[in-house]
Coordinates of C-alpha atoms and ligand atoms in Angstrom, one line a residue:
M1265 CA -66.7 75.0 -37.0
E1266 CA -64.0 77.2 -35.5
L1267 CA -60.4 76.0 -36.0
K1268 CA -57.5 77.1 -33.9
L1269 CA -54.5 78.0 -36.1
A1270 CA -50.8 78.0 -35.3
F1271 CA -48.1 79.4 -37.6
I1272 CA -44.5 78.1 -37.6
G1273 CA -42.7 80.6 -39.9
F1274 CA -44.4 83.9 -40.5
G1275 CA -42.6 85.2 -43.6
N1276 CA -43.8 86.3 -47.0
V1277 CA -46.1 83.3 -47.6
A1278 CA -47.6 83.1 -44.2
R1279 CA -48.3 86.8 -44.1
A1280 CA -49.9 86.8 -47.5
F1281 CA -52.1 84.0 -46.2
A1282 CA -52.9 85.9 -43.1
R1283 CA -54.2 88.8 -45.3
I1284 CA -56.4 86.4 -47.3
L1285 CA -57.7 84.9 -44.0
T1286 CA -58.5 88.4 -42.7
D1287 CA -60.1 89.6 -46.0
R1288 CA -62.2 86.4 -46.5
K1289 CA -63.3 85.8 -42.9
S1290 CA -67.0 86.6 -43.5
P1291 CA -67.5 84.8 -46.9
F1292 CA -65.8 81.6 -45.6
N1293 CA -67.9 81.7 -42.5
R1294 CA -71.0 82.0 -44.6
D1295 CA -70.1 79.6 -47.5
F1296 CA -68.2 76.9 -45.6
D1297 CA -69.3 77.4 -42.0
L1298 CA -65.6 77.8 -41.4
S1299 CA -64.1 80.3 -38.9
W1300 CA -60.8 80.4 -37.2
K1301 CA -58.7 82.1 -34.6
T1302 CA -54.9 82.2 -34.3
T1303 CA -53.4 80.8 -31.1
A1304 CA -49.6 80.6 -31.8
I1305 CA -47.0 82.2 -34.1
A1306 CA -43.3 81.2 -34.2
T1307 CA -40.4 82.7 -36.2
A1308 CA -36.6 82.6 -36.1
R1309 CA -35.8 86.3 -35.4
H1310 CA -39.1 88.0 -34.7
G1311 CA -40.0 86.0 -31.6
C1312 CA -42.6 83.4 -30.7
I1313 CA -46.0 83.9 -29.1
T1314 CA -49.0 82.0 -28.0
S1315 CA -52.4 83.0 -26.6
A1316 CA -55.0 81.3 -24.5
D1317 CA -57.6 83.4 -26.3
E1318 CA -56.8 84.8 -29.7
I1319 CA -53.8 86.6 -31.4
E1320 CA -54.9 89.5 -33.6
L1321 CA -53.5 88.2 -36.9
M1322 CA -53.1 91.6 -38.7
R1323 CA -51.4 93.1 -35.7
A1324 CA -48.9 90.3 -35.9
V1325 CA -48.4 90.9 -39.6
N1326 CA -47.8 94.6 -39.0
C1327 CA -45.5 93.9 -36.2
V1328 CA -43.2 91.6 -38.3
E1329 CA -43.4 94.0 -41.2
S1330 CA -42.2 96.8 -39.0
G1331 CA -39.3 94.7 -37.8
D1332 CA -40.7 94.4 -34.3
N1333 CA -40.8 91.4 -32.0
L1334 CA -44.1 89.5 -31.9
S1335 CA -44.1 90.0 -28.1
E1336 CA -45.3 93.5 -28.9
V1337 CA -48.7 92.0 -30.0
G1338 CA -51.1 92.7 -27.1
G1339 CA -52.5 89.8 -25.1
S1340 CA -49.9 87.4 -26.3
I1341 CA -47.7 85.2 -24.2
P1342 CA -44.0 85.0 -25.3
A1343 CA -42.7 81.5 -25.9
N1344 CA -39.1 80.3 -25.8
D1345 CA -38.6 79.0 -29.3
P1346 CA -40.4 77.4 -32.2
T1347 CA -39.9 73.9 -30.8
S1348 CA -41.7 74.7 -27.6
V1349 CA -44.5 76.3 -29.6
V1350 CA -45.0 73.2 -31.6
Q1351 CA -44.8 71.0 -28.5
N1352 CA -47.3 73.0 -26.5
C1353 CA -49.6 75.1 -28.7
D1354 CA -53.3 74.7 -28.5
A1355 CA -54.1 74.2 -32.3
D1356 CA -56.2 72.2 -34.7
V1357 CA -54.1 73.2 -37.7
L1358 CA -50.4 74.1 -37.9
F1359 CA -49.1 76.0 -40.9
E1360 CA -45.4 75.2 -41.5
T1361 CA -43.7 77.8 -43.8
T1362 CA -40.1 77.8 -42.7
P1363 CA -37.3 77.9 -45.3
L1364 CA -36.2 74.9 -47.4
N1365 CA -33.3 73.0 -45.9
I1366 CA -31.7 71.3 -48.9
S1367 CA -29.6 68.9 -46.8
D1368 CA -32.2 67.0 -44.8
G1369 CA -35.4 69.0 -44.7
G1370 CA -34.9 70.0 -41.0
P1371 CA -36.0 71.5 -38.7
A1372 CA -39.3 71.5 -40.6
V1373 CA -39.5 67.7 -40.6
T1374 CA -39.1 67.7 -36.8
Y1375 CA -41.8 70.4 -36.3
I1376 CA -44.2 68.5 -38.5
R1377 CA -43.4 65.1 -36.9
T1378 CA -44.1 66.6 -33.5
A1379 CA -47.3 68.3 -34.5
L1380 CA -48.7 65.2 -36.3
S1381 CA -47.8 63.0 -33.2
R1382 CA -50.0 65.4 -31.2
G1383 CA -52.9 64.8 -33.6
I1384 CA -52.6 68.4 -35.0
N1385 CA -53.4 68.7 -38.8
V1386 CA -50.4 70.1 -40.7
I1387 CA -50.3 72.2 -43.9
T1388 CA -47.0 73.1 -45.4
A1389 CA -45.6 75.0 -48.4
N1390 CA -42.1 73.8 -47.7
K1391 CA -40.8 71.2 -50.2
G1392 CA -38.2 69.7 -47.7
P1393 CA -40.5 67.6 -45.6
V1394 CA -42.2 66.0 -48.7
A1395 CA -38.9 65.4 -50.4
F1396 CA -37.1 64.0 -47.3
A1397 CA -39.8 62.3 -45.1
Y1398 CA -43.1 62.0 -47.0
S1399 CA -43.8 58.3 -46.3
E1400 CA -43.0 58.6 -42.6
L1401 CA -45.1 61.8 -42.2
K1402 CA -48.0 60.4 -44.1
E1403 CA -48.0 57.2 -41.9
L1404 CA -47.7 59.3 -38.8
A1405 CA -50.6 61.4 -39.8
E1406 CA -52.7 58.3 -40.4
Q1407 CA -51.7 56.8 -37.0
H1408 CA -52.8 60.0 -35.2
G1409 CA -55.9 60.7 -37.2
A1410 CA -54.5 64.0 -38.6
N1411 CA -54.2 65.5 -42.1
F1412 CA -50.8 66.2 -43.7
R1413 CA -51.3 68.5 -46.7
F1414 CA -48.8 70.3 -49.0
E1415 CA -50.4 71.6 -52.2
G1416 CA -48.0 74.6 -52.2
V1417 CA -44.8 72.7 -52.6
V1418 CA -45.0 72.4 -56.4
M1419 CA -46.5 75.1 -58.6
D1420 CA -47.9 77.1 -55.7
G1421 CA -51.7 77.0 -55.5
A1422 CA -52.2 75.4 -58.9
P1423 CA -53.8 72.0 -58.2
V1424 CA -51.3 69.3 -58.7
F1425 CA -51.6 66.9 -55.7
N1426 CA -55.2 67.7 -55.1
L1427 CA -56.0 67.3 -58.8
V1428 CA -54.7 63.7 -58.8
E1429 CA -56.1 62.8 -55.4
K1430 CA -59.6 64.3 -55.9
C1431 CA -60.2 64.3 -59.6
L1432 CA -58.3 61.3 -61.0
P1433 CA -59.5 58.4 -58.8
G1434 CA -58.4 55.0 -60.1
T1435 CA -55.7 56.3 -62.5
R1436 CA -52.0 55.6 -62.0
V1437 CA -49.4 58.3 -62.7
V1438 CA -46.7 56.7 -64.8
G1439 CA -44.6 59.8 -65.4
F1440 CA -44.3 63.6 -65.4
A1441 CA -42.4 66.4 -67.1
G1442 CA -42.3 70.0 -65.8
V1443 CA -40.8 73.4 -66.0
L1444 CA -41.0 73.9 -62.2
N1445 CA -38.4 76.5 -61.2
S1446 CA -39.3 80.1 -61.9
T1447 CA -35.8 81.6 -61.4
T1448 CA -34.1 79.4 -64.0
N1449 CA -37.0 79.9 -66.5
L1450 CA -36.8 83.6 -66.1
V1451 CA -33.0 83.5 -66.6
L1452 CA -33.4 81.4 -69.8
T1453 CA -36.2 83.6 -71.1
E1454 CA -34.2 86.8 -70.5
M1455 CA -31.1 85.2 -72.1
E1456 CA -33.1 84.3 -75.2
K1457 CA -33.6 88.1 -75.6
G1458 CA -29.9 88.6 -75.5
R1459 CA -29.4 89.5 -71.8
S1460 CA -26.3 88.0 -70.0
F1461 CA -26.7 85.2 -67.5
E1462 CA -25.5 87.5 -64.6
D1463 CA -28.0 90.3 -65.6
A1464 CA -30.8 87.8 -65.9
L1465 CA -30.1 86.3 -62.5
V1466 CA -30.0 89.8 -60.9
E1467 CA -33.4 90.4 -62.5
A1468 CA -34.7 87.2 -60.8
Q1469 CA -33.3 88.3 -57.5
R1470 CA -34.7 91.8 -57.9
R1471 CA -38.2 90.3 -58.4
G1472 CA -37.7 88.3 -55.1
I1473 CA -38.3 84.9 -56.8
A1474 CA -34.8 83.5 -56.4
E1475 CA -34.0 81.3 -53.4
A1476 CA -32.0 83.0 -50.7
N1477 CA -29.1 80.9 -52.0
A1478 CA -29.6 81.3 -55.8
D1479 CA -27.2 78.4 -56.4
H1480 CA -30.1 76.1 -55.3
D1481 CA -32.0 77.4 -58.4
I1482 CA -29.1 77.6 -60.9
D1483 CA -27.8 74.1 -60.0
G1484 CA -31.2 72.5 -60.3
W1485 CA -31.7 71.7 -56.6
D1486 CA -35.1 73.3 -56.3
A1487 CA -36.2 71.6 -59.5
A1488 CA -34.8 68.3 -58.2
V1489 CA -36.6 68.6 -54.8
K1490 CA -39.9 69.3 -56.6
A1491 CA -39.3 66.2 -58.8
V1492 CA -38.8 64.1 -55.7
A1493 CA -41.9 65.5 -54.0
L1494 CA -44.0 64.7 -57.2
A1495 CA -42.5 61.1 -57.3
N1496 CA -43.0 60.4 -53.6
V1497 CA -46.6 61.5 -53.6
L1498 CA -47.9 60.7 -57.0
M1499 CA -45.8 57.6 -57.9
D1500 CA -45.5 56.0 -54.5
C1501 CA -41.8 56.4 -54.5
D1502 CA -39.4 56.9 -51.6
A1503 CA -36.8 59.0 -53.3
R1504 CA -34.5 61.7 -52.0
P1505 CA -33.0 64.7 -53.8
A1506 CA -29.6 63.0 -54.1
D1507 CA -31.3 60.3 -56.2
V1508 CA -32.0 62.8 -59.0
D1509 CA -29.7 62.8 -62.0
R1510 CA -29.4 66.6 -61.9
K1511 CA -27.8 69.2 -64.1
G1512 CA -28.4 72.9 -63.7
I1513 CA -28.2 75.8 -66.2
R1514 CA -24.7 77.0 -65.5
E1515 CA -23.3 75.7 -68.8
V1516 CA -25.9 77.3 -71.0
T1517 CA -24.8 80.0 -73.5
A1518 CA -26.8 83.0 -74.8
D1519 CA -25.8 81.9 -78.4
S1520 CA -27.4 78.5 -78.0
L1521 CA -30.6 80.0 -76.6
V1522 CA -30.9 82.5 -79.4
A1523 CA -30.1 79.9 -82.0
A1524 CA -32.8 77.5 -80.6
K1525 CA -35.3 80.3 -80.7
A1526 CA -34.5 81.2 -84.3
S1527 CA -35.2 77.6 -85.2
G1528 CA -38.6 77.5 -83.5
R1529 CA -37.4 75.8 -80.3
S1530 CA -36.5 76.8 -76.8
V1531 CA -34.1 75.5 -74.1
R1532 CA -35.9 74.7 -70.8
L1533 CA -34.8 73.2 -67.5
V1534 CA -37.1 70.2 -67.3
S1535 CA -37.8 67.9 -64.3
R1536 CA -38.8 64.4 -65.3
G1537 CA -40.0 61.3 -63.5
R1538 CA -40.5 58.1 -65.3
R1539 CA -41.5 54.6 -64.1
E1540 CA -38.9 52.1 -65.1
G1541 CA -39.9 48.6 -63.9
T1542 CA -40.3 48.9 -60.1
D1543 CA -38.1 52.1 -60.0
V1544 CA -38.8 55.7 -60.8
R1545 CA -36.0 57.5 -62.8
L1546 CA -35.7 61.2 -61.9
T1547 CA -33.9 63.7 -63.9
V1548 CA -33.4 67.5 -64.1
A1549 CA -31.7 68.7 -67.2
L1550 CA -31.7 71.3 -70.0
E1551 CA -33.8 70.1 -72.9
I1552 CA -34.4 71.6 -76.4
V1553 CA -38.1 71.6 -76.9
P1554 CA -40.4 73.0 -79.6
L1555 CA -41.4 76.6 -78.8
A1556 CA -45.0 75.7 -79.6
S1557 CA -45.1 72.8 -77.0
T1558 CA -46.5 73.0 -73.5
L1559 CA -43.0 73.1 -71.9
G1560 CA -41.4 75.2 -74.7
G1561 CA -44.1 77.9 -74.4
V1562 CA -43.6 78.6 -70.7
R1563 CA -42.1 82.1 -70.5
G1564 CA -40.6 84.0 -67.6
T1565 CA -41.6 83.0 -64.1
S1566 CA -44.5 80.8 -65.3
N1567 CA -44.5 77.0 -64.7
A1568 CA -46.0 74.0 -66.5
L1569 CA -46.4 70.3 -65.6
I1570 CA -47.5 67.4 -67.7
I1571 CA -48.7 64.4 -65.8
E1572 CA -48.8 61.1 -67.7
T1573 CA -51.3 58.6 -66.5
D1574 CA -52.3 55.0 -67.5
L1575 CA -56.0 55.7 -68.0
M1576 CA -56.3 59.4 -68.6
G1577 CA -53.4 59.9 -71.0
E1578 CA -51.5 63.2 -70.5
L1579 CA -52.8 66.2 -68.6
A1580 CA -51.1 69.6 -68.5
I1581 CA -51.3 72.2 -65.8
V1582 CA -49.9 75.7 -66.6
E1583 CA -49.5 78.5 -64.1
T1584 CA -49.0 82.0 -65.5
D1585 CA -46.7 84.5 -63.6
P1586 CA -47.2 83.0 -60.1
G1587 CA -46.5 85.2 -57.0
V1588 CA -46.7 84.8 -53.3
D1589 CA -50.5 85.1 -53.2
Q1590 CA -50.7 81.9 -55.3
T1591 CA -48.7 80.1 -52.7
A1592 CA -50.9 81.6 -49.9
Y1593 CA -53.9 80.3 -51.8
A1594 CA -52.4 76.8 -51.6
L1595 CA -52.6 77.0 -47.8
L1596 CA -56.2 78.2 -48.0
S1597 CA -57.2 75.4 -50.4
D1598 CA -55.6 72.8 -48.0
L1599 CA -57.3 74.4 -45.0
I1600 CA -60.7 73.9 -46.7
V1601 CA -59.8 70.3 -47.4
V1602 CA -58.9 69.8 -43.7
H1603 CA -62.1 71.5 -42.6
E1604 CA -64.2 69.2 -44.9
T1605 CA -62.4 66.1 -43.4
L1606 CA -63.0 67.3 -39.9
N1607 CA -66.7 68.1 -40.7
R1608 CA -67.3 64.6 -42.1
R1609 CA -65.7 63.1 -39.1
Q1610 CA -67.8 65.1 -36.7
K1611 CA -71.0 64.0 -38.5
H1612 CA -70.2 60.3 -38.2
Ligands
NAP2432 N1 -42.3 82.7 -51.6 C1 -42.9 81.9 -52.4 O1 -43.4 82.4 -53.4 C2 -42.9 80.4 -52.2 C3 -43.5 79.6 -53.2 C4 -43.6 78.2 -52.9 C5 -43.1 77.7 -51.8 N2 -42.5 78.5 -50.9 C6 -41.9 77.9 -49.7 O2 -42.7 78.4 -48.5 C7 -41.8 78.5 -47.4 C8 -41.9 79.9 -46.9 O3 -41.4 80.8 -47.9 P1 -41.4 82.4 -47.5 O4 -41.1 83.1 -48.8 O5 -42.5 82.8 -46.7 O6 -40.0 82.4 -46.6 P2 -39.6 83.6 -45.7 O7 -40.2 84.9 -46.1 O8 -38.1 83.5 -45.7 O9 -40.1 83.3 -44.2 C9 -39.6 82.2 -43.5 C10 -40.2 82.3 -42.1 O10 -39.7 81.2 -41.4 C11 -39.1 81.7 -40.2 N3 -38.0 80.8 -39.8 C12 -36.8 80.6 -40.4 N4 -36.1 79.6 -39.8 C13 -36.9 79.1 -38.9 C14 -36.8 78.1 -37.9 N5 -35.7 77.3 -37.8 N6 -37.8 77.8 -37.1 C15 -39.0 78.5 -37.2 N7 -39.1 79.6 -38.0 C16 -38.1 79.8 -38.9 C17 -38.6 83.1 -40.5 O11 -38.4 83.8 -39.3 P3 -38.0 85.4 -39.3 O12 -39.3 86.1 -39.8 O13 -37.7 85.7 -37.9 O14 -36.9 85.5 -40.3 C18 -39.8 83.5 -41.3 O15 -40.8 83.9 -40.5 C19 -40.4 78.0 -47.9 O16 -40.2 76.7 -47.6 C20 -40.5 78.2 -49.4 O17 -39.6 77.4 -50.1 C21 -42.4 79.8 -51.1

């Protein structure tokens, strides 16, 4: 099966994904009978293009990385803006990888709504749409026979949503606890070694893992949005980031971290969700946890999530030193799931 792909957002994640697609074209064709061609790419400052035939993906990658406009890519047709691309593109799957908008998830929510309404399958790595509009987008996808997938929004390509959906049928998630924000975890780990808060944050920014606005990490917003995404998808909740009882890491002192470590413990920013009657209580806060526990042992940029279920007890997922390639892998794993769904549909 050949799928037509559109990209809304062509930044670090989408370009890493484009490289994987290019490198793995032959094996995926052979192993999954899956091939693809790119028909549209939209960005904020690097232009928007479509093609009636095929856009050469690596030429588009090179173009953006050289700071050129995508209209330089031969054989492409310039489009006015991302909205017109979403409204008019000829695509089976749309990859939405625009930046997180912490206020309301827009304009990603609108892009995804438009694409799903057109029956286009959507795969996103953007937390915003799942935290601000999950139930609406899920329903819209069902109405239009499309897939809405988002494995990359929590812990990159580590299976979280797919694990529960595919491997834990019949179980009910009753709670979770996770160290989910790499920037704050790196800052805390570096401070344990005696580094200042400011130095440790500069280190996170130097490694390119901090949000464009690092306050979103430090004040616990990123961890809160991820908690909401987990609750909405895994616990059938309809929460918003403002519902999270949230504290960041601004108040932490190097002395408290060093003292915790000396007593076999560590201080971690933990996102929690817990079913309380018909509600789900969501918190993000610093916690003192044993160094030898799943959450206490997470160092640097690594992440961990413990999922508590009614029938399978607790399961832990640990991701070591994730980078942009792991997020790109999330898009790939979702693409394969979409392909399997379309294949099954075609056979019936
Ligand atoms: N980086 C990671 O490791 C990681 C991990 C997990 C999840 N994510 C999520 O994945 C998404 C993409 O991350 P990234 O690192 O690839 O971001 P990025 O490098 O900043 O790329 C964002 C892309 O979106 C485009 N864009 C910005 N505003 C837009 C708008 N209003 N309409 C259409 N396009 C727009 C940008 O255009 P220009 O190229 O013209 O600027 C750029 O191509 C984000 O939501 C992020 O939170 C990232």
